[in-house]
Amino acid sequence: MAILVTGGAGYIGSIVTEQLIQAGEEVVVFDNYSQGHRSAVHPQAVSVQGDLRDREALRRLFQEHTIEAVMHFAAHTLVGESMEKPLKYLGDNVVGGLNLLQEALAHGVRRFILSSTANLFAEPKRLPIDEDEEINPGSPYGEGKYILERVLAWLERTTALRYASLRYFNAAGASERYGEDHRPETHLIPLVLKVALGQLPYIEVFGDDYPTPDGTCIRDYIHVVDLAQAHILALRALEGGSRRYNLGSGQGFSVRQVIQAARQVTGHPIPERVGPRRPGDPPVLIASAERIRRELGWEPRYTTIEGIVQSAWEWHRRHPHGYPD
Ligand SMILES: NC(=O)c1ccc[n+]([C@@H]2O[C@H](COP(=O)([O-])OP(=O)(O)OC[C@H]3O[C@@H](n4cnc5c(N)ncnc54)[C@H](O)[C@@H]3O)[C@@H](O)[C@H]2O)c1
């Protein structure tokens, strides 16, 4: 009996796969390698190349492997791109999720974990953002995730499927073996580290006139290994019923604080330039992770921004050009 990890060649999926294998689970990775990397797939995982839009490929996957649970990471992930190409996100991400659910249900799967997002909360009324906050997706990307959350809520009512929707805030950091290598890279920490590695001349700060203490946006960074542990806890808790959790560290750091932490960790001056705001960027996004702490005993190991940047830096220093493939 294996756990299917879709998108297991990507950033978060590869590290969740690693942690699952370390916890003694069998893992089947399904990825089309549009963003993933072959060398990011753990050698003990069974790797299947395929696309979620290809229903036949999914059928074969479930026929050939005995899957007991699904962790669904595979998706297009760029909020900004989704504003320019809404149907790519509302199409592929939703259709891929539906195909996966149809085959999973047809093959008796009863546990499903969805990678959801802080982008469900475009205009939070209260900070930190807890699970009672009104859902108001900030982009077609976020809307696609919300549609899948709604589908899962109906499947819970009408089938034996139990699910967890984990709404990550900003995943960051690395394990010893696997790290973040998106192409193009849009995330702050790897971009700042590219400056420290001499691969970018400066880091662009998107707006410094927000209503925050230093004028730059504040975000909640959660270490990817802590995120992986939350998946394992959620999977084990599903017998007790479905659940939705906001997942962050509960602390916010501004763009300038992250850059400053990277200067400290790397010893590089990391020059910055202020550019225009990005449309749709809320000033502050901080998660309340109280519910998952209380219900599942989740406890993040990485609690400082320096610790998170340090772990990313160690990986990027060892892999200055990312994965070889
Ligand atoms: N990185 C973050 O901070 C963050 C925050 C919130 C939510 N998420 C969600 O977490 C998940 C993983 O994010 P990530 O940063 O690891 O992204 P990623 O791009 O590194 O990984 C996604 C993987 O899915 C694969 N994939 C994409 N479309 C596919 C398809 N149609 N069929 C098969 N494989 C496909 C890609 O090749 C890639 O390996 C995504 O669903 C993302 O929306 C990420």
PDB file of N, CA and C in Angstrom, residues 16 27-28 31 35 78 81 112 114 167 177 186 188 199 201 209 221 239 255 269 272-273 288 304 318:
ATOM      1  N   VAL A  16       8.275  16.312   1.002  1.00  0.00           N
ATOM      2  CA  VAL A  16       7.258  15.491   1.675  1.00  0.00           C
ATOM      3  C   VAL A  16       7.535  14.012   1.372  1.00  0.00           C
ATOM      4  N   VAL A  27       6.098   5.225  -1.302  1.00  0.00           N
ATOM      5  CA  VAL A  27       5.613   6.402  -2.026  1.00  0.00           C
ATOM      6  C   VAL A  27       5.687   6.171  -3.532  1.00  0.00           C
ATOM      7  N   VAL A  28       4.620   6.540  -4.216  1.00  0.00           N
ATOM      8  CA  VAL A  28       4.629   6.604  -5.680  1.00  0.00           C
ATOM      9  C   VAL A  28       4.525   8.082  -6.049  1.00  0.00           C
ATOM     10  N   ASP A  31       4.440  12.801 -11.734  1.00  0.00           N
ATOM     11  CA  ASP A  31       4.833  14.173 -12.086  1.00  0.00           C
ATOM     12  C   ASP A  31       5.053  14.228 -13.592  1.00  0.00           C
ATOM     13  N   GLN A  35       7.737  21.283 -14.181  1.00  0.00           N
ATOM     14  CA  GLN A  35       8.511  22.117 -13.248  1.00  0.00           C
ATOM     15  C   GLN A  35       9.432  21.262 -12.383  1.00  0.00           C
ATOM     16  N   LEU A  78       1.851  29.861 -10.105  1.00  0.00           N
ATOM     17  CA  LEU A  78       2.227  31.288 -10.103  1.00  0.00           C
ATOM     18  C   LEU A  78       0.996  32.196 -10.070  1.00  0.00           C
ATOM     19  N   GLU A  81       1.006  34.845 -12.916  1.00  0.00           N
ATOM     20  CA  GLU A  81       0.697  34.263 -14.227  1.00  0.00           C
ATOM     21  C   GLU A  81      -0.795  33.944 -14.337  1.00  0.00           C
ATOM     22  N   PHE A 112      -7.162  11.905   1.376  1.00  0.00           N
ATOM     23  CA  PHE A 112      -6.676  12.810   0.328  1.00  0.00           C
ATOM     24  C   PHE A 112      -6.211  14.104   0.997  1.00  0.00           C
ATOM     25  N   LEU A 114      -4.890  17.980   0.121  1.00  0.00           N
ATOM     26  CA  LEU A 114      -4.773  19.003  -0.931  1.00  0.00           C
ATOM     27  C   LEU A 114      -3.816  20.096  -0.477  1.00  0.00           C
ATOM     28  N   ARG A 167      -3.633  24.959   3.901  1.00  0.00           N
ATOM     29  CA  ARG A 167      -3.417  26.238   3.209  1.00  0.00           C
ATOM     30  C   ARG A 167      -2.073  26.794   3.636  1.00  0.00           C
ATOM     31  N   ARG A 177      18.894  17.275   1.581  1.00  0.00           N
ATOM     32  CA  ARG A 177      19.060  16.738   0.237  1.00  0.00           C
ATOM     33  C   ARG A 177      18.300  17.509  -0.845  1.00  0.00           C
ATOM     34  N   THR A 186      10.313  32.839  -8.469  1.00  0.00           N
ATOM     35  CA  THR A 186       9.600  34.075  -8.115  1.00  0.00           C
ATOM     36  C   THR A 186       9.601  34.288  -6.605  1.00  0.00           C
ATOM     37  N   LEU A 188      10.897  34.958  -2.765  1.00  0.00           N
ATOM     38  CA  LEU A 188      11.870  35.925  -2.242  1.00  0.00           C
ATOM     39  C   LEU A 188      13.171  35.276  -1.771  1.00  0.00           C
ATOM     40  N   GLN A 199      24.572  35.582  -8.811  1.00  0.00           N
ATOM     41  CA  GLN A 199      23.835  35.255 -10.051  1.00  0.00           C
ATOM     42  C   GLN A 199      22.841  36.335 -10.432  1.00  0.00           C
ATOM     43  N   PRO A 201      22.246  40.768  -9.840  1.00  0.00           N
ATOM     44  CA  PRO A 201      22.974  41.933  -9.333  1.00  0.00           C
ATOM     45  C   PRO A 201      22.341  42.533  -8.069  1.00  0.00           C
ATOM     46  N   ASP A 209       5.980  51.235   0.067  1.00  0.00           N
ATOM     47  CA  ASP A 209       5.052  52.238   0.605  1.00  0.00           C
ATOM     48  C   ASP A 209       3.777  51.575   1.133  1.00  0.00           C
ATOM     49  N   TYR A 221       6.596  32.854   6.808  1.00  0.00           N
ATOM     50  CA  TYR A 221       7.436  31.830   6.176  1.00  0.00           C
ATOM     51  C   TYR A 221       7.406  30.564   7.023  1.00  0.00           C
ATOM     52  N   GLU A 239      -8.611   9.563   9.788  1.00  0.00           N
ATOM     53  CA  GLU A 239      -9.637   8.614  10.250  1.00  0.00           C
ATOM     54  C   GLU A 239     -10.668   9.342  11.116  1.00  0.00           C
ATOM     55  N   VAL A 255       9.701  42.024   3.794  1.00  0.00           N
ATOM     56  CA  VAL A 255      10.689  41.745   2.743  1.00  0.00           C
ATOM     57  C   VAL A 255      12.061  42.242   3.212  1.00  0.00           C
ATOM     58  N   PRO A 269      26.510  41.673   0.984  1.00  0.00           N
ATOM     59  CA  PRO A 269      25.734  42.900   1.214  1.00  0.00           C
ATOM     60  C   PRO A 269      24.331  42.889   0.587  1.00  0.00           C
ATOM     61  N   GLU A 272      19.656  46.068  -2.793  1.00  0.00           N
ATOM     62  CA  GLU A 272      18.235  46.003  -3.166  1.00  0.00           C
ATOM     63  C   GLU A 272      17.858  47.219  -3.998  1.00  0.00           C
ATOM     64  N   ARG A 273      16.827  47.071  -4.815  1.00  0.00           N
ATOM     65  CA  ARG A 273      16.260  48.199  -5.552  1.00  0.00           C
ATOM     66  C   ARG A 273      14.765  48.151  -5.380  1.00  0.00           C
ATOM     67  N   SER A 288      -2.690  32.035  11.410  1.00  0.00           N
ATOM     68  CA  SER A 288      -2.807  31.461  12.741  1.00  0.00           C
ATOM     69  C   SER A 288      -2.767  29.947  12.565  1.00  0.00           C
ATOM     70  N   THR A 304      12.792  30.782  13.587  1.00  0.00           N
ATOM     71  CA  THR A 304      13.388  32.093  13.283  1.00  0.00           C
ATOM     72  C   THR A 304      13.586  32.217  11.784  1.00  0.00           C
ATOM     73  N   ARG A 318      25.338  24.391  -1.874  1.00  0.00           N
ATOM     74  CA  ARG A 318      25.755  23.073  -2.398  1.00  0.00           C
ATOM     75  C   ARG A 318      25.263  22.866  -3.823  1.00  0.00           C
TER      76      ARG A 318
END
